[in-house]
Amino acid sequence: MKITDIRIFVTCPGRNFVTVKIYTDEGLTGVGDATLNGRELAVASYLKDHVAPCLIGRDALCSEDIWHYLYRGAYWRRGPVTMASIAGIDTALWDIRAKAAGMPLYQLLGGASRDRVLCYTHAQGTGISEAVVAVGARIDEGYLAIRAQVGIPGLPDIYGTGVSGLTNTASDNATPREEMWSTSKYLPRIPRLFEALRAAHGEEVHLLHDVHHRLSPIEAARLGKDLEPFRLFWLEDAVPAENQEGFRVVRQHTTTPLAVGEVFNTVWDAKLLIEEQLIDFIRTTCVHAGGPTALRRIMDFAGLHHVRTACHGAADMSPICLGANLHLDLWVPNFGIQEYSGYTEEMLSLFPHAWSFSGGYLHPGEAHGHGVDFDESHADEYPYQPAYLPVNRLEDGTLWHW
């Protein structure tokens, strides 16, 4: 089965997505997500100018060899642009392979290890009382696990407390919005949030929290220890993970479970964290880690070290990536949880999907392939809109981690 064409679409049905569509001489097509939030055009150019021309005429069923051709064969390896590009191709090829086999992707991976996939969603508030109400609303919607965020008094809205993450984030001239951060104001605030949440909603609901890489190891250790009475499902991205050894300090001081990895591109970004069991959940996702070929190896490696999976699932990846993640979630033995922030109706109309949500769980569906398609006939209705993720500064103006 030969690859005859590869087309790249950059669309904005409320948020920018990069979609790869591979065509074959047997009429089967596959789609993949190659979105890199805020750098979409860089990935699109990498694919159009450097990747697609090299793959025309190759066997679409030789996805393993193609993956290594794109990774090992490139002298400049890794990095978010390269790995998002590989992910788009790899996910589309797995889609074709499963369609050719006449089965859903999870069956091709080895079959289901569970009946359904536990997921968590987001709730937030400017104040604690508002966040308590927001979590309650999510419980009423059927969610069993909820990530809770709250604003910090004296600071403007920041990530996870202000505007919805479902749409593009940029100022009027498409430059990054600047947010403000104060660790000293944040640290005493978060335990009070979860004390109020437990008092209002009890012990049954799974509660999670995202620090977004903003603390030092000892600050994260202090927060984890302060949160222990409220038994969080996890504390996410407590410190920047470039220095993996920093998690040793956090681990030595708290039993609050730790999650990290949504910005990781390869297993090398998490090798020490997993080997030394410094984390409890690995959050790599198909679109950022090089597609199903690479992600399933990260998942297997994590399983050897008592680390469970927890794929990133915010709206900065398209419904295609979520669909692929769900097939891996249903298959992988050491599954933990799947993030699910939802999509707008515009997004879902452009990306018809077989996955479904019910009672706090997701299922990828039984459609052949990964179960998500791309309606290219409507792609021109959603042209690319320049947008960026925010940047972050301390109160004195110092640029900080966002």
Coordinates of C-alpha atoms in Angstrom, one line a residue:
M1 CA 0.0 0.0 0.0
K2 CA 1.9 3.1 -1.3
I3 CA 1.6 6.6 0.0
T4 CA 0.5 8.8 -2.9
D5 CA 0.0 12.2 -1.2
I6 CA 0.3 13.9 2.2
R7 CA -1.7 17.1 2.8
I8 CA -1.2 19.5 5.7
F9 CA -4.2 21.6 7.0
V10 CA -3.9 24.4 9.5
T11 CA -7.3 25.3 10.7
C12 CA -8.9 27.4 13.5
P13 CA -12.4 26.3 14.5
G14 CA -11.9 28.4 17.7
R15 CA -8.3 27.1 18.2
N16 CA -5.5 26.4 15.8
F17 CA -4.9 22.8 14.9
V18 CA -2.4 21.2 12.4
T19 CA -3.8 18.1 10.7
V20 CA -2.0 15.6 8.6
K21 CA -3.9 13.5 6.0
I22 CA -2.2 10.7 4.2
Y23 CA -3.6 9.2 1.0
T24 CA -2.8 5.7 -0.4
D25 CA -3.0 4.0 -3.8
E26 CA -5.6 1.6 -2.3
G27 CA -8.0 4.4 -1.4
L28 CA -7.5 4.3 2.4
T29 CA -6.7 7.5 4.1
G30 CA -5.5 8.3 7.6
V31 CA -5.4 11.5 9.7
G32 CA -3.0 12.6 12.4
D33 CA -2.7 15.5 14.8
A34 CA 0.5 17.6 14.6
T35 CA -0.5 20.6 16.6
L36 CA 2.1 22.6 18.5
N37 CA 0.3 25.3 20.3
G38 CA 1.6 28.8 19.4
R39 CA 4.1 27.3 16.9
E40 CA 1.6 25.7 14.4
L41 CA 3.1 27.2 11.2
A42 CA 6.6 25.9 12.1
V43 CA 5.3 22.3 12.3
A44 CA 3.3 22.8 9.1
S45 CA 6.4 24.0 7.3
Y46 CA 8.5 21.2 8.6
L47 CA 5.9 18.7 7.4
K48 CA 5.3 20.3 4.0
D49 CA 8.9 21.2 3.1
H50 CA 11.0 18.4 4.8
V51 CA 8.9 15.4 5.7
A52 CA 6.1 14.8 3.2
P53 CA 8.3 14.9 0.0
C54 CA 10.4 12.1 1.5
L55 CA 7.5 9.7 2.1
I56 CA 5.7 9.7 -1.2
G57 CA 5.9 6.2 -2.6
R58 CA 6.7 4.5 0.7
D59 CA 4.7 1.6 2.1
A60 CA 2.0 3.0 4.4
L61 CA 2.0 -0.2 6.4
C62 CA 5.7 0.2 7.3
S63 CA 5.0 2.7 10.1
E64 CA 7.8 1.4 12.3
D65 CA 10.5 2.0 9.6
I66 CA 9.0 5.3 8.7
W67 CA 9.1 6.4 12.4
H68 CA 12.8 5.6 12.6
Y69 CA 13.5 7.1 9.2
L70 CA 12.0 10.4 10.5
Y71 CA 13.7 10.2 13.9
R72 CA 17.0 8.4 13.5
G73 CA 17.4 9.5 9.9
A74 CA 17.4 13.2 10.9
Y75 CA 20.7 14.4 12.3
W76 CA 18.8 17.0 14.3
R77 CA 16.6 14.9 16.6
R78 CA 13.9 15.5 19.2
G79 CA 12.4 18.8 20.0
P80 CA 8.8 19.8 19.9
V81 CA 8.6 20.7 16.2
T82 CA 10.2 17.5 15.0
M83 CA 8.2 15.3 17.4
A84 CA 4.9 16.9 16.6
S85 CA 5.6 16.4 12.9
I86 CA 6.5 12.7 13.4
A87 CA 3.4 12.3 15.6
G88 CA 1.1 13.6 12.8
I89 CA 2.6 11.2 10.3
D90 CA 2.7 8.2 12.8
T91 CA -0.9 8.7 14.0
A92 CA -2.2 8.9 10.4
L93 CA -0.3 5.7 9.5
W94 CA -1.7 3.8 12.5
D95 CA -5.1 5.0 11.4
I96 CA -4.5 3.5 8.0
R97 CA -3.1 0.3 9.4
A98 CA -6.1 -0.3 11.7
K99 CA -8.5 0.5 8.8
A100 CA -6.7 -2.0 6.6
A101 CA -7.0 -4.6 9.3
G102 CA -10.7 -3.8 9.7
M103 CA -10.6 -3.1 13.5
P104 CA -10.4 -0.3 16.0
L105 CA -6.8 0.7 16.9
Y106 CA -6.9 -0.7 20.4
Q107 CA -7.6 -4.1 19.0
L108 CA -4.5 -3.8 16.8
L109 CA -2.4 -2.8 19.9
G110 CA -3.4 -6.0 21.7
G111 CA -7.0 -5.5 22.7
A112 CA -8.7 -3.8 25.7
S113 CA -7.3 -4.0 29.2
R114 CA -10.5 -2.4 30.6
D115 CA -14.1 -1.6 29.7
R116 CA -13.8 2.2 29.8
V117 CA -11.3 5.0 30.5
L118 CA -11.6 7.2 33.6
C119 CA -11.1 10.8 32.8
Y120 CA -10.9 14.1 34.6
T121 CA -12.0 17.6 33.6
H122 CA -11.3 21.2 34.8
A123 CA -13.0 23.5 37.2
Q124 CA -11.9 26.9 38.4
G125 CA -12.8 30.1 40.1
T126 CA -11.5 33.5 40.8
G127 CA -12.2 32.8 44.5
I128 CA -12.5 29.7 46.6
S129 CA -16.3 29.8 46.9
E130 CA -16.5 30.2 43.1
A131 CA -14.2 27.2 42.6
V132 CA -16.2 25.1 45.1
V133 CA -19.4 25.8 43.0
A134 CA -17.6 25.1 39.8
V135 CA -16.4 21.7 41.0
G136 CA -19.9 20.9 42.2
A137 CA -21.2 21.7 38.7
R138 CA -18.7 19.2 37.2
I139 CA -19.8 16.6 39.6
D140 CA -23.4 17.2 38.5
E141 CA -22.3 16.6 34.9
G142 CA -21.1 13.2 35.9
Y143 CA -17.4 13.6 36.3
L144 CA -15.6 11.6 39.0
A145 CA -12.3 13.4 38.8
I146 CA -11.8 17.1 38.6
R147 CA -8.8 19.4 38.4
A148 CA -9.4 22.4 40.6
Q149 CA -7.7 25.8 40.2
V150 CA -8.3 29.1 42.0
G151 CA -7.2 32.7 41.6
I152 CA -4.8 34.5 43.9
P153 CA -5.9 37.5 45.8
G154 CA -4.3 40.7 44.6
L155 CA -3.3 39.3 41.2
P156 CA -5.2 39.3 37.9
D157 CA -6.6 36.2 36.4
I158 CA -3.9 33.6 35.5
Y159 CA -3.8 30.3 33.7
G160 CA -6.6 28.0 35.0
T161 CA -8.7 30.7 36.6
G162 CA -9.6 33.2 33.9
V163 CA -10.5 32.7 30.2
S164 CA -11.5 29.3 28.9
G165 CA -8.7 27.2 27.4
L166 CA -11.0 26.1 24.5
T167 CA -10.2 29.1 22.3
N168 CA -7.1 30.8 21.0
T169 CA -5.1 32.9 23.5
A170 CA -3.6 36.1 22.2
S171 CA -3.8 39.9 22.6
D172 CA -5.4 42.0 19.8
N173 CA -2.1 42.1 17.9
A174 CA -1.5 38.4 18.4
T175 CA 1.4 38.8 20.8
P176 CA 1.6 36.7 24.0
R177 CA -0.6 37.9 26.9
E178 CA 1.5 38.5 30.0
E179 CA 0.3 37.1 33.3
M180 CA 1.5 37.8 36.9
W181 CA 2.7 35.3 39.5
S182 CA 3.5 35.3 43.2
T183 CA 4.6 32.1 44.9
S184 CA 4.3 33.5 48.4
K185 CA 0.7 34.4 47.8
Y186 CA 0.0 31.1 46.1
L187 CA 1.4 28.6 48.6
P188 CA -1.0 29.3 51.5
R189 CA -4.0 29.7 49.1
I190 CA -4.1 26.2 47.6
P191 CA -4.4 24.1 50.8
R192 CA -7.4 26.3 51.8
L193 CA -9.0 25.6 48.4
F194 CA -8.8 21.9 48.9
E195 CA -9.9 22.1 52.5
A196 CA -13.1 23.8 51.2
L197 CA -13.5 21.3 48.4
R198 CA -13.3 18.3 50.7
A199 CA -15.7 20.0 53.2
A200 CA -18.2 20.7 50.4
H201 CA -17.9 17.6 48.2
G202 CA -16.6 14.8 50.4
E203 CA -14.0 12.2 50.0
E204 CA -15.3 10.3 47.0
V205 CA -14.5 12.8 44.2
H206 CA -10.9 12.6 42.9
L207 CA -9.3 16.0 43.1
L208 CA -6.3 17.2 41.1
H209 CA -4.2 20.4 40.9
D210 CA -1.9 21.8 38.3
V211 CA 1.0 24.0 39.5
H212 CA 2.2 24.6 35.9
H213 CA 5.9 24.4 36.6
R214 CA 6.0 27.5 38.8
L215 CA 7.7 26.2 42.0
S216 CA 11.2 25.3 43.1
P217 CA 11.7 21.8 44.4
I218 CA 11.6 22.7 48.1
E219 CA 8.5 24.9 47.5
A220 CA 6.8 22.1 45.7
A221 CA 7.7 19.8 48.6
R222 CA 6.2 22.1 51.1
L223 CA 3.0 22.4 49.0
G224 CA 2.7 18.6 48.6
K225 CA 3.1 18.2 52.4
D226 CA 0.5 20.8 53.1
L227 CA -2.0 19.0 50.8
E228 CA -1.5 15.6 52.2
P229 CA -4.6 15.8 54.5
F230 CA -6.8 16.3 51.4
R231 CA -5.6 13.2 49.6
L232 CA -5.2 14.6 46.1
F233 CA -5.2 12.3 43.1
W234 CA -2.1 14.2 42.1
L235 CA -0.1 17.4 42.1
E236 CA 0.8 18.2 38.5
D237 CA 3.9 19.9 37.0
A238 CA 5.1 21.0 40.4
V239 CA 8.5 22.1 39.2
P240 CA 10.1 22.7 35.7
A241 CA 11.2 19.2 34.6
E242 CA 14.3 20.1 32.5
N243 CA 16.3 19.1 35.6
Q244 CA 14.7 15.7 36.4
E245 CA 16.8 15.4 39.5
G246 CA 14.8 18.2 41.1
F247 CA 11.9 15.8 41.7
R248 CA 14.1 13.9 44.2
V249 CA 13.7 16.8 46.7
V250 CA 9.9 16.8 46.2
R251 CA 9.7 13.0 46.6
Q252 CA 11.7 13.0 49.8
H253 CA 9.3 15.3 51.6
T254 CA 5.7 14.4 50.5
T255 CA 3.5 11.4 49.8
T256 CA 1.2 13.5 47.5
P257 CA 1.3 11.7 44.1
L258 CA 3.2 13.6 41.4
A259 CA 2.4 13.9 37.7
V260 CA 4.4 15.5 34.9
G261 CA 5.2 15.2 31.2
E262 CA 2.7 17.0 29.0
V263 CA 5.5 18.9 27.4
F264 CA 7.9 15.9 27.1
N265 CA 8.8 14.9 23.6
T266 CA 10.6 11.6 24.1
V267 CA 11.2 8.9 26.7
W268 CA 14.6 10.6 27.4
D269 CA 12.8 13.5 29.0
A270 CA 11.3 11.2 31.6
K271 CA 13.9 8.4 31.8
L272 CA 15.3 9.3 35.3
L273 CA 11.9 10.3 36.6
I274 CA 10.5 6.9 35.7
E275 CA 13.5 4.7 36.6
E276 CA 13.8 6.2 40.1
Q277 CA 10.1 6.3 40.6
L278 CA 10.1 10.0 41.3
I279 CA 6.7 10.4 39.7
D280 CA 3.5 8.5 39.9
F281 CA 1.9 9.5 36.6
I282 CA 3.5 10.2 33.2
R283 CA 1.5 12.7 31.1
T284 CA 3.1 12.4 27.6
T285 CA 0.6 12.5 24.8
C286 CA 0.5 11.3 21.2
V287 CA 0.9 14.6 19.5
H288 CA 3.9 15.7 21.5
A289 CA 5.7 12.4 22.0
G290 CA 6.0 11.2 18.4
G291 CA 2.7 9.3 18.0
P292 CA 1.5 5.9 19.1
T293 CA 4.7 4.2 18.1
A294 CA 6.7 6.2 20.6
L295 CA 4.0 6.7 23.2
R296 CA 3.3 3.0 23.7
R297 CA 7.0 2.4 24.4
I298 CA 7.0 5.2 27.0
M299 CA 3.9 3.6 28.6
D300 CA 5.5 0.2 28.7
F301 CA 8.7 1.6 30.2
A302 CA 6.6 3.4 32.9
G303 CA 4.8 0.2 33.7
L304 CA 8.0 -1.5 34.6
H305 CA 8.5 1.1 37.4
H306 CA 5.0 1.4 38.9
V307 CA 4.3 4.6 37.0
R308 CA 0.8 4.9 35.5
T309 CA -0.3 6.8 32.4
A310 CA -2.2 10.0 32.3
C311 CA -2.2 11.5 28.8
H312 CA -2.4 15.2 28.4
G313 CA -5.8 16.0 26.9
A314 CA -6.4 19.8 26.9
A315 CA -7.8 21.7 24.0
D316 CA -4.3 22.5 22.7
M317 CA -4.4 19.1 20.9
S318 CA -7.1 18.3 18.3
P319 CA -9.8 15.6 18.7
I320 CA -7.6 13.3 16.6
C321 CA -5.0 13.2 19.3
L322 CA -7.6 12.5 22.0
G323 CA -9.0 9.7 19.9
A324 CA -5.6 8.1 19.5
N325 CA -4.8 8.6 23.2
L326 CA -8.1 6.8 24.1
H327 CA -7.2 3.7 22.1
L328 CA -3.8 3.6 23.9
D329 CA -5.6 4.2 27.3
L330 CA -8.0 1.3 26.7
W331 CA -5.1 -1.0 25.8
V332 CA -2.3 -0.1 28.2
P333 CA -2.1 -2.3 31.4
N334 CA -0.8 0.5 33.6
F335 CA -3.4 3.1 32.8
G336 CA -4.1 5.8 35.3
I337 CA -6.4 8.5 34.0
Q338 CA -7.1 10.6 30.9
E339 CA -7.5 14.4 30.8
Y340 CA -10.6 15.7 29.0
S341 CA -11.3 19.4 28.8
G342 CA -13.8 19.1 26.0
Y343 CA -14.2 20.8 22.6
T344 CA -16.6 23.3 21.0
E345 CA -19.3 22.3 18.6
E346 CA -17.3 23.9 15.8
M347 CA -14.3 21.7 16.6
L348 CA -16.3 18.6 16.7
S349 CA -18.1 19.3 13.4
L350 CA -14.7 19.6 11.7
F351 CA -13.4 16.5 13.4
P352 CA -16.2 13.8 13.4
H353 CA -15.4 11.3 16.1
A354 CA -16.4 7.9 17.5
W355 CA -15.4 8.4 21.1
S356 CA -18.0 9.1 23.7
F357 CA -18.3 10.2 27.3
S358 CA -20.6 8.7 30.0
G359 CA -20.6 8.7 33.8
G360 CA -17.1 10.0 34.2
Y361 CA -15.6 7.7 31.6
L362 CA -14.6 7.9 28.0
H363 CA -14.5 5.1 25.3
P364 CA -12.8 5.4 21.9
G365 CA -15.6 3.6 20.1
E366 CA -15.5 0.7 17.7
A367 CA -14.9 2.4 14.4
H368 CA -12.0 1.1 12.3
G369 CA -8.9 3.1 12.8
H370 CA -8.6 5.6 15.7
G371 CA -12.2 6.7 15.0
V372 CA -11.6 10.4 14.3
D373 CA -11.9 12.0 10.9
F374 CA -11.2 15.4 9.4
D375 CA -13.8 17.1 7.2
E376 CA -11.4 18.7 4.7
S377 CA -14.3 20.1 2.6
H378 CA -14.9 22.6 5.4
A379 CA -11.2 23.4 6.2
D380 CA -11.2 26.7 4.3
E381 CA -14.1 28.0 6.6
Y382 CA -11.6 28.0 9.5
P383 CA -8.4 29.8 8.5
Y384 CA -5.4 30.0 10.7
Q385 CA -5.5 32.8 13.3
P386 CA -2.2 34.0 14.8
A387 CA -2.1 33.2 18.5
Y388 CA 0.3 32.4 21.3
L389 CA 0.3 30.9 24.8
P390 CA 0.8 33.5 27.5
V391 CA 4.0 34.3 29.2
N392 CA 4.4 34.9 33.0
R393 CA 6.2 37.4 35.2
L394 CA 6.7 37.8 38.9
E395 CA 5.4 41.0 40.6
D396 CA 8.8 42.7 40.2
G397 CA 8.8 42.0 36.4
T398 CA 11.1 39.0 36.3
L399 CA 10.1 36.6 33.6
W400 CA 8.9 33.3 35.2
H401 CA 7.7 29.9 34.2
W402 CA 4.3 29.7 32.5

